PDB file of C-alpha atoms in Angstrom:
ATOM      1  CA  MET A  16    -124.575 136.230  94.199  1.00  0.00           C
ATOM      2  CA  GLY A  17    -127.792 136.279  92.167  1.00  0.00           C
ATOM      3  CA  MET A  18    -130.128 135.749  95.114  1.00  0.00           C
ATOM      4  CA  ASP A  19    -133.883 135.886  94.546  1.00  0.00           C
ATOM      5  CA  VAL A  20    -134.329 138.349  97.392  1.00  0.00           C
ATOM      6  CA  ILE A  21    -136.141 141.580  96.517  1.00  0.00           C
ATOM      7  CA  LYS A  22    -135.914 143.202  99.945  1.00  0.00           C
ATOM      8  CA  ARG A  23    -133.959 146.431 100.071  1.00  0.00           C
ATOM      9  CA  LEU A  24    -132.395 148.073 103.088  1.00  0.00           C
ATOM     10  CA  LYS A  25    -132.132 151.853 103.036  1.00  0.00           C
ATOM     11  CA  MET A  26    -130.901 153.926 105.958  1.00  0.00           C
ATOM     12  CA  THR A  27    -131.343 157.685 105.999  1.00  0.00           C
ATOM     13  CA  GLY A  28    -130.741 159.837 109.027  1.00  0.00           C
ATOM     14  CA  SER A  29    -129.874 157.482 111.884  1.00  0.00           C
ATOM     15  CA  GLY A  30    -130.821 153.834 111.522  1.00  0.00           C
ATOM     16  CA  ARG A  31    -130.171 150.358 112.862  1.00  0.00           C
ATOM     17  CA  SER A  32    -130.616 146.906 111.326  1.00  0.00           C
ATOM     18  CA  THR A  33    -130.212 143.380 112.659  1.00  0.00           C
ATOM     19  CA  GLY A  34    -128.863 142.218 109.289  1.00  0.00           C
ATOM     20  CA  GLY A  35    -130.338 139.549 107.046  1.00  0.00           C
ATOM     21  CA  HIS A  36    -130.633 138.986 103.291  1.00  0.00           C
ATOM     22  CA  TYR A  37    -131.232 141.887 100.920  1.00  0.00           C
ATOM     23  CA  SER A  38    -130.904 142.659  97.242  1.00  0.00           C
ATOM     24  CA  LYS A  39    -129.565 146.185  97.804  1.00  0.00           C
ATOM     25  CA  VAL A  40    -128.262 148.007 100.857  1.00  0.00           C
ATOM     26  CA  ARG A  41    -127.871 151.780 100.803  1.00  0.00           C
ATOM     27  CA  VAL A  42    -126.765 153.978 103.709  1.00  0.00           C
ATOM     28  CA  MET A  43    -127.255 157.727 103.293  1.00  0.00           C
ATOM     29  CA  GLY A  44    -126.957 158.822 106.934  1.00  0.00           C
ATOM     30  CA  GLU A  45    -125.620 156.993 109.986  1.00  0.00           C
ATOM     31  CA  GLY A  46    -126.203 153.262 110.106  1.00  0.00           C
ATOM     32  CA  ASN A  47    -125.412 150.336 112.372  1.00  0.00           C
ATOM     33  CA  VAL A  48    -125.883 146.702 111.344  1.00  0.00           C
ATOM     34  CA  THR A  49    -125.689 144.379 114.340  1.00  0.00           C
ATOM     35  CA  GLY A  50    -126.049 140.982 112.651  1.00  0.00           C
ATOM     36  CA  GLU A  51    -124.638 139.168 109.644  1.00  0.00           C
ATOM     37  CA  LEU A  52    -125.542 140.739 106.309  1.00  0.00           C
ATOM     38  CA  GLU A  53    -125.816 139.215 102.830  1.00  0.00           C
ATOM     39  CA  CYS A  54    -126.708 141.234  99.749  1.00  0.00           C
ATOM     40  CA  ASP A  55    -126.139 141.712  96.040  1.00  0.00           C
ATOM     41  CA  GLN A  56    -125.065 145.331  96.333  1.00  0.00           C
ATOM     42  CA  ALA A  57    -124.040 147.579  99.224  1.00  0.00           C
ATOM     43  CA  LYS A  58    -123.356 151.300  98.838  1.00  0.00           C
ATOM     44  CA  ILE A  59    -122.278 153.447 101.778  1.00  0.00           C
ATOM     45  CA  PHE A  60    -122.658 157.179 101.160  1.00  0.00           C
ATOM     46  CA  GLY A  61    -122.852 158.138 104.825  1.00  0.00           C
ATOM     47  CA  THR A  62    -121.374 156.331 107.823  1.00  0.00           C
ATOM     48  CA  CYS A  63    -122.045 152.712 108.713  1.00  0.00           C
ATOM     49  CA  THR A  64    -120.669 150.123 111.124  1.00  0.00           C
ATOM     50  CA  PHE A  65    -121.195 146.428 110.437  1.00  0.00           C
ATOM     51  CA  GLU A  66    -120.703 144.473 113.649  1.00  0.00           C
ATOM     52  CA  LYS A  67    -120.727 141.012 112.033  1.00  0.00           C
ATOM     53  CA  ALA A  68    -119.665 139.379 108.764  1.00  0.00           C
ATOM     54  CA  VAL A  69    -120.748 140.851 105.430  1.00  0.00           C
ATOM     55  CA  LYS A  70    -121.135 138.960 102.144  1.00  0.00           C
ATOM     56  CA  ALA A  71    -121.912 140.874  98.962  1.00  0.00           C
ATOM     57  CA  GLU A  72    -121.500 140.846  95.215  1.00  0.00           C
ATOM     58  CA  THR A  73    -120.294 144.463  95.274  1.00  0.00           C
ATOM     59  CA  PHE A  74    -119.408 146.576  98.309  1.00  0.00           C
ATOM     60  CA  ALA A  75    -118.740 150.269  97.654  1.00  0.00           C
ATOM     61  CA  VAL A  76    -117.801 152.957 100.169  1.00  0.00           C
ATOM     62  CA  PHE A  77    -118.184 156.626  99.259  1.00  0.00           C
ATOM     63  CA  GLY A  78    -118.409 157.809 102.880  1.00  0.00           C
ATOM     64  CA  ASN A  79    -117.147 155.925 105.932  1.00  0.00           C
ATOM     65  CA  ALA A  80    -117.521 152.225 106.717  1.00  0.00           C
ATOM     66  CA  VAL A  81    -116.362 149.839 109.435  1.00  0.00           C
ATOM     67  CA  VAL A  82    -116.685 146.045 109.132  1.00  0.00           C
ATOM     68  CA  ARG A  83    -115.644 144.273 112.328  1.00  0.00           C
ATOM     69  CA  GLU A  84    -115.637 140.719 110.929  1.00  0.00           C
ATOM     70  CA  LEU A  85    -114.966 139.085 107.541  1.00  0.00           C
ATOM     71  CA  LEU A  86    -116.005 140.970 104.400  1.00  0.00           C
ATOM     72  CA  THR A  87    -116.425 138.720 101.358  1.00  0.00           C
ATOM     73  CA  ALA A  88    -117.327 140.247  97.993  1.00  0.00           C
ATOM     74  CA  ARG A  89    -116.736 139.848  94.290  1.00  0.00           C
ATOM     75  CA  GLN A  90    -115.682 143.497  94.157  1.00  0.00           C
ATOM     76  CA  ILE A  91    -114.794 146.009  96.889  1.00  0.00           C
ATOM     77  CA  ARG A  92    -114.473 149.690  95.936  1.00  0.00           C
ATOM     78  CA  ILE A  93    -113.213 152.306  98.388  1.00  0.00           C
ATOM     79  CA  TYR A  94    -113.649 155.962  97.425  1.00  0.00           C
ATOM     80  CA  GLY A  95    -114.037 157.243 100.982  1.00  0.00           C
ATOM     81  CA  ASP A  96    -112.641 155.765 104.196  1.00  0.00           C
ATOM     82  CA  ALA A  97    -112.979 152.178 105.393  1.00  0.00           C
ATOM     83  CA  ASP A  98    -111.702 150.131 108.332  1.00  0.00           C
ATOM     84  CA  LEU A  99    -112.068 146.410 107.661  1.00  0.00           C
ATOM     85  CA  GLU A 100    -111.040 143.304 109.585  1.00  0.00           C
ATOM     86  CA  ASN A 101    -110.342 140.539 107.037  1.00  0.00           C
ATOM     87  CA  THR A 102    -111.240 140.702 103.353  1.00  0.00           C
ATOM     88  CA  VAL A 103    -111.694 138.181 100.545  1.00  0.00           C
ATOM     89  CA  THR A 104    -112.534 139.572  97.110  1.00  0.00           C
ATOM     90  CA  ARG A 105    -111.905 139.014  93.447  1.00  0.00           C
ATOM     91  CA  GLU A 106    -111.172 142.711  92.880  1.00  0.00           C
ATOM     92  CA  LEU A 107    -110.148 145.419  95.352  1.00  0.00           C
ATOM     93  CA  ILE A 108    -110.169 149.012  94.086  1.00  0.00           C
ATOM     94  CA  ILE A 109    -108.838 151.789  96.333  1.00  0.00           C
ATOM     95  CA  ARG A 110    -109.221 155.456  95.515  1.00  0.00           C
ATOM     96  CA  GLY A 111    -109.641 156.653  99.099  1.00  0.00           C
ATOM     97  CA  ASN A 112    -108.257 155.328 102.384  1.00  0.00           C
ATOM     98  CA  LEU A 113    -108.463 151.677 103.409  1.00  0.00           C
ATOM     99  CA  GLU A 114    -107.128 149.989 106.535  1.00  0.00           C
ATOM    100  CA  ILE A 115    -107.325 146.205 106.871  1.00  0.00           C
ATOM    101  CA  PHE A 116    -106.523 145.017 110.375  1.00  0.00           C
ATOM    102  CA  GLY A 117    -106.087 141.367 109.378  1.00  0.00           C
ATOM    103  CA  THR A 118    -105.334 139.770 106.010  1.00  0.00           C
ATOM    104  CA  HIS A 119    -106.466 140.342 102.447  1.00  0.00           C
ATOM    105  CA  LYS A 120    -106.895 137.533  99.910  1.00  0.00           C
ATOM    106  CA  GLY A 121    -108.087 137.886  96.341  1.00  0.00           C
ATOM    107  CA  GLN A 122    -107.220 138.139  92.679  1.00  0.00           C
ATOM    108  CA  THR A 123    -106.389 141.784  91.970  1.00  0.00           C
ATOM    109  CA  VAL A 124    -105.583 144.924  93.945  1.00  0.00           C
ATOM    110  CA  ASN A 125    -105.693 148.295  92.196  1.00  0.00           C
ATOM    111  CA  CYS A 126    -104.557 151.058  94.542  1.00  0.00           C
ATOM    112  CA  LYS A 127    -104.504 154.747  93.701  1.00  0.00           C
ATOM    113  CA  GLY A 128    -105.224 155.854  97.254  1.00  0.00           C
ATOM    114  CA  ASN A 129    -103.851 154.821 100.646  1.00  0.00           C
ATOM    115  CA  LEU A 130    -103.789 151.170 101.709  1.00  0.00           C
ATOM    116  CA  SER A 131    -102.740 149.733 105.073  1.00  0.00           C
ATOM    117  CA  ILE A 132    -102.744 145.983 105.790  1.00  0.00           C
ATOM    118  CA  LYS A 133    -101.661 144.849 109.247  1.00  0.00           C
ATOM    119  CA  LYS A 134    -100.957 141.234 108.246  1.00  0.00           C
ATOM    120  CA  ASN A 135    -100.536 139.609 104.810  1.00  0.00           C
ATOM    121  CA  CYS A 136    -101.779 140.418 101.311  1.00  0.00           C
ATOM    122  CA  GLU A 137    -102.076 137.428  98.955  1.00  0.00           C
ATOM    123  CA  VAL A 138    -103.324 138.118  95.416  1.00  0.00           C
ATOM    124  CA  ASP A 139    -102.587 137.297  91.782  1.00  0.00           C
ATOM    125  CA  VAL A 140    -101.964 140.885  90.659  1.00  0.00           C
ATOM    126  CA  PHE A 141    -100.962 143.877  92.809  1.00  0.00           C
ATOM    127  CA  HIS A 142    -101.039 147.225  91.007  1.00  0.00           C
ATOM    128  CA  SER A 143    -100.311 150.436  92.911  1.00  0.00           C
ATOM    129  CA  ARG A 144     -99.967 154.087  92.013  1.00  0.00           C
ATOM    130  CA  GLY A 145    -100.779 155.238  95.538  1.00  0.00           C
ATOM    131  CA  MET A 146     -99.246 154.581  98.954  1.00  0.00           C
ATOM    132  CA  PHE A 147     -99.337 151.330 100.891  1.00  0.00           C
ATOM    133  CA  SER A 148     -98.091 149.835 104.147  1.00  0.00           C
ATOM    134  CA  ILE A 149     -98.145 146.052 104.579  1.00  0.00           C
ATOM    135  CA  THR A 150     -96.861 144.846 107.933  1.00  0.00           C
ATOM    136  CA  GLY A 151     -96.554 141.245 106.744  1.00  0.00           C
ATOM    137  CA  LEU A 152     -96.016 139.626 103.337  1.00  0.00           C
ATOM    138  CA  LEU A 153     -97.121 140.996  99.979  1.00  0.00           C
ATOM    139  CA  ASN A 154     -97.349 137.959  97.717  1.00  0.00           C
ATOM    140  CA  ALA A 155     -98.527 138.095  94.093  1.00  0.00           C
ATOM    141  CA  ASP A 156     -97.676 136.593  90.726  1.00  0.00           C
ATOM    142  CA  TRP A 157     -97.325 140.036  89.164  1.00  0.00           C
ATOM    143  CA  ILE A 158     -96.434 143.126  91.189  1.00  0.00           C
ATOM    144  CA  ASP A 159     -96.467 146.537  89.493  1.00  0.00           C
ATOM    145  CA  ILE A 160     -95.721 149.454  91.816  1.00  0.00           C
ATOM    146  CA  GLY A 161     -95.417 153.037  90.635  1.00  0.00           C
ATOM    147  CA  LEU A 162     -94.055 155.301  93.362  1.00  0.00           C
ATOM    148  CA  LYS A 163     -95.728 158.698  93.028  1.00  0.00           C
ATOM    149  CA  PHE A 164     -95.495 160.221  96.515  1.00  0.00           C
ATOM    150  CA  GLY A 165     -94.529 159.471 100.104  1.00  0.00           C
ATOM    151  CA  THR A 166     -93.042 156.271 101.502  1.00  0.00           C
ATOM    152  CA  SER A 167     -94.594 152.873 100.910  1.00  0.00           C
ATOM    153  CA  GLN A 168     -93.430 149.872 102.891  1.00  0.00           C
ATOM    154  CA  ALA A 169     -93.770 146.131 103.401  1.00  0.00           C
ATOM    155  CA  ARG A 170     -91.951 143.563 105.486  1.00  0.00           C
ATOM    156  CA  GLU A 171     -91.581 141.083 102.607  1.00  0.00           C
ATOM    157  CA  ILE A 172     -92.454 141.103  98.916  1.00  0.00           C
ATOM    158  CA  GLY A 173     -92.609 137.898  96.900  1.00  0.00           C
ATOM    159  CA  GLY A 174     -93.724 137.174  93.356  1.00  0.00           C
ATOM    160  CA  GLU A 175     -92.823 136.042  89.868  1.00  0.00           C
ATOM    161  CA  THR A 176     -92.525 139.428  88.135  1.00  0.00           C
ATOM    162  CA  ILE A 177     -91.831 142.435  90.358  1.00  0.00           C
ATOM    163  CA  VAL A 178     -91.564 145.947  88.908  1.00  0.00           C
ATOM    164  CA  ILE A 179     -91.038 148.908  91.248  1.00  0.00           C
ATOM    165  CA  LYS A 180     -90.375 152.274  89.648  1.00  0.00           C
ATOM    166  CA  LYS A 181     -90.735 156.005  90.117  1.00  0.00           C
ATOM    167  CA  ASP A 182     -93.942 157.250  88.505  1.00  0.00           C
ATOM    168  CA  ILE A 183     -93.400 160.982  88.333  1.00  0.00           C
ATOM    169  CA  GLY A 184     -95.149 162.954  85.619  1.00  0.00           C
ATOM    170  CA  LEU A 185     -94.893 166.612  84.724  1.00  0.00           C
ATOM    171  CA  PHE A 186     -97.764 167.623  87.002  1.00  0.00           C
ATOM    172  CA  ASN A 187     -97.912 164.818  89.557  1.00  0.00           C
ATOM    173  CA  GLY A 188     -95.662 162.754  91.758  1.00  0.00           C
ATOM    174  CA  LYS A 189     -92.828 163.739  94.070  1.00  0.00           C
ATOM    175  CA  ARG A 190     -89.148 162.970  93.781  1.00  0.00           C
ATOM    176  CA  ASP A 191     -88.937 161.676  97.364  1.00  0.00           C
ATOM    177  CA  ALA A 192     -91.355 158.799  96.683  1.00  0.00           C
ATOM    178  CA  ARG A 193     -89.793 155.576  97.972  1.00  0.00           C
ATOM    179  CA  LEU A 194     -90.346 151.942  98.938  1.00  0.00           C
ATOM    180  CA  ILE A 195     -88.818 150.480 102.116  1.00  0.00           C
ATOM    181  CA  VAL A 196     -88.855 146.694 102.502  1.00  0.00           C
ATOM    182  CA  ASP A 197     -86.888 144.043 104.383  1.00  0.00           C
ATOM    183  CA  SER A 198     -86.728 141.467 101.583  1.00  0.00           C
ATOM    184  CA  ILE A 199     -87.787 141.030  97.959  1.00  0.00           C
ATOM    185  CA  GLU A 200     -87.816 137.631  96.270  1.00  0.00           C
ATOM    186  CA  GLY A 201     -88.945 136.809  92.745  1.00  0.00           C
ATOM    187  CA  ASP A 202     -88.022 135.522  89.313  1.00  0.00           C
ATOM    188  CA  ASP A 203     -87.775 138.761  87.325  1.00  0.00           C
ATOM    189  CA  ILE A 204     -87.120 141.844  89.482  1.00  0.00           C
ATOM    190  CA  SER A 205     -86.726 145.476  88.394  1.00  0.00           C
ATOM    191  CA  LEU A 206     -86.310 148.154  91.069  1.00  0.00           C
ATOM    192  CA  GLU A 207     -86.063 151.919  91.414  1.00  0.00           C
ATOM    193  CA  ALA A 208     -86.126 154.115  94.539  1.00  0.00           C
ATOM    194  CA  THR A 209     -86.119 151.069  96.810  1.00  0.00           C
ATOM    195  CA  THR A 210     -84.405 150.497 100.147  1.00  0.00           C
ATOM    196  CA  ALA A 211     -84.065 146.784 100.974  1.00  0.00           C
ATOM    197  CA  LYS A 212     -81.947 144.498 103.116  1.00  0.00           C
ATOM    198  CA  ASN A 213     -82.123 141.502 100.777  1.00  0.00           C
ATOM    199  CA  VAL A 214     -83.085 141.043  97.131  1.00  0.00           C
ATOM    200  CA  ARG A 215     -83.160 137.540  95.636  1.00  0.00           C
ATOM    201  CA  GLY A 216     -84.042 136.649  92.058  1.00  0.00           C
ATOM    202  CA  GLN A 217     -83.108 134.958  88.824  1.00  0.00           C
ATOM    203  CA  LYS A 218     -82.928 138.164  86.787  1.00  0.00           C
ATOM    204  CA  VAL A 219     -82.386 141.336  88.832  1.00  0.00           C
ATOM    205  CA  GLN A 220     -82.163 144.944  87.703  1.00  0.00           C
ATOM    206  CA  ILE A 221     -81.226 147.534  90.333  1.00  0.00           C
ATOM    207  CA  GLY A 222     -82.148 150.962  89.025  1.00  0.00           C
ATOM    208  CA  PRO A 223     -81.507 154.548  90.140  1.00  0.00           C
ATOM    209  CA  ASP A 224     -81.928 155.645  93.751  1.00  0.00           C
ATOM    210  CA  CYS A 225     -81.845 152.106  95.175  1.00  0.00           C
ATOM    211  CA  ASP A 226     -80.058 151.249  98.427  1.00  0.00           C
ATOM    212  CA  ILE A 227     -79.666 147.472  98.785  1.00  0.00           C
ATOM    213  CA  GLU A 228     -77.601 145.607 101.366  1.00  0.00           C
ATOM    214  CA  VAL A 229     -77.399 142.189  99.651  1.00  0.00           C
ATOM    215  CA  VAL A 230     -78.418 141.060  96.159  1.00  0.00           C
ATOM    216  CA  GLU A 231     -78.500 137.338  95.370  1.00  0.00           C
ATOM    217  CA  TYR A 232     -79.058 136.450  91.716  1.00  0.00           C
ATOM    218  CA  GLN A 233     -78.948 133.331  89.557  1.00  0.00           C
ATOM    219  CA  ASN A 234     -78.806 134.399  85.903  1.00  0.00           C
ATOM    220  CA  HIS A 235     -78.349 138.135  85.468  1.00  0.00           C
ATOM    221  CA  LEU A 236     -77.681 141.276  87.520  1.00  0.00           C
ATOM    222  CA  SER A 237     -77.438 144.887  86.382  1.00  0.00           C
ATOM    223  CA  VAL A 238     -76.796 147.785  88.752  1.00  0.00           C
ATOM    224  CA  SER A 239     -77.287 151.449  87.906  1.00  0.00           C
ATOM    225  CA  PRO A 240     -74.368 153.782  88.658  1.00  0.00           C
ATOM    226  CA  CYS A 241     -76.940 155.815  90.609  1.00  0.00           C
ATOM    227  CA  ALA A 242     -77.699 152.872  92.923  1.00  0.00           C
ATOM    228  CA  LYS A 243     -75.932 151.469  95.976  1.00  0.00           C
ATOM    229  CA  VAL A 244     -75.474 147.717  96.499  1.00  0.00           C
ATOM    230  CA  ALA A 245     -73.265 146.637  99.404  1.00  0.00           C
ATOM    231  CA  ARG A 246     -72.918 142.947  98.388  1.00  0.00           C
ATOM    232  CA  GLN A 247     -73.537 141.004  95.197  1.00  0.00           C
ATOM    233  CA  ILE A 248     -73.773 137.201  95.372  1.00  0.00           C
ATOM    234  CA  LYS A 249     -74.204 134.944  92.338  1.00  0.00           C
ATOM    235  CA  VAL A 250     -76.084 131.802  93.355  1.00  0.00           C
ATOM    236  CA  ARG A 251     -75.606 128.582  91.391  1.00  0.00           C
TER     237      ARG A 251
END
């Protein structure tokens, strides 16, 4: 953002602000920001509620944060817990728990925590080694999902390259990790541990522990003997 503002906002204990323009915002205790806020850097170590829109270069949550309107930032990092309305960011990093009640738009998502999006997620790259729930559409050019634990889900997944696989190491991950989705559509699709009603692609690989109702493919289809596919349709 590079603003020439030198004001800093620091909240310790219990504090309230009407918003405004700041270089740095830091919340150590309990904070409440009632107006629109614009800053270079925001760090939330305690608990803070932002009642209006927030615009920042970087927005990092180590404690608990609520943003009730649009959050726009170059980078959003969640190490604690955050409830956000709508988000637009170049880079979203999740190591804690994030719930987005609207939509997310950006370039990259890197999730190693828990992500919930109530509407759509539209990015260039979606990378996950955590858990996610997307009520609407997950759309990205490149989707790389490693299933380590629990059940992740989305209504629809669309992209160019889609890779969904079990990511179970010697000391981490659980064998019951799974993705449940209504439909998957892409150019190059490779799946493991996925339950889906419809899969459509040019090149499709159905790996172990998949349960697919219908697969539609144009060029190539391979199905693991440890997978279940009810119908296979070659589309010309």
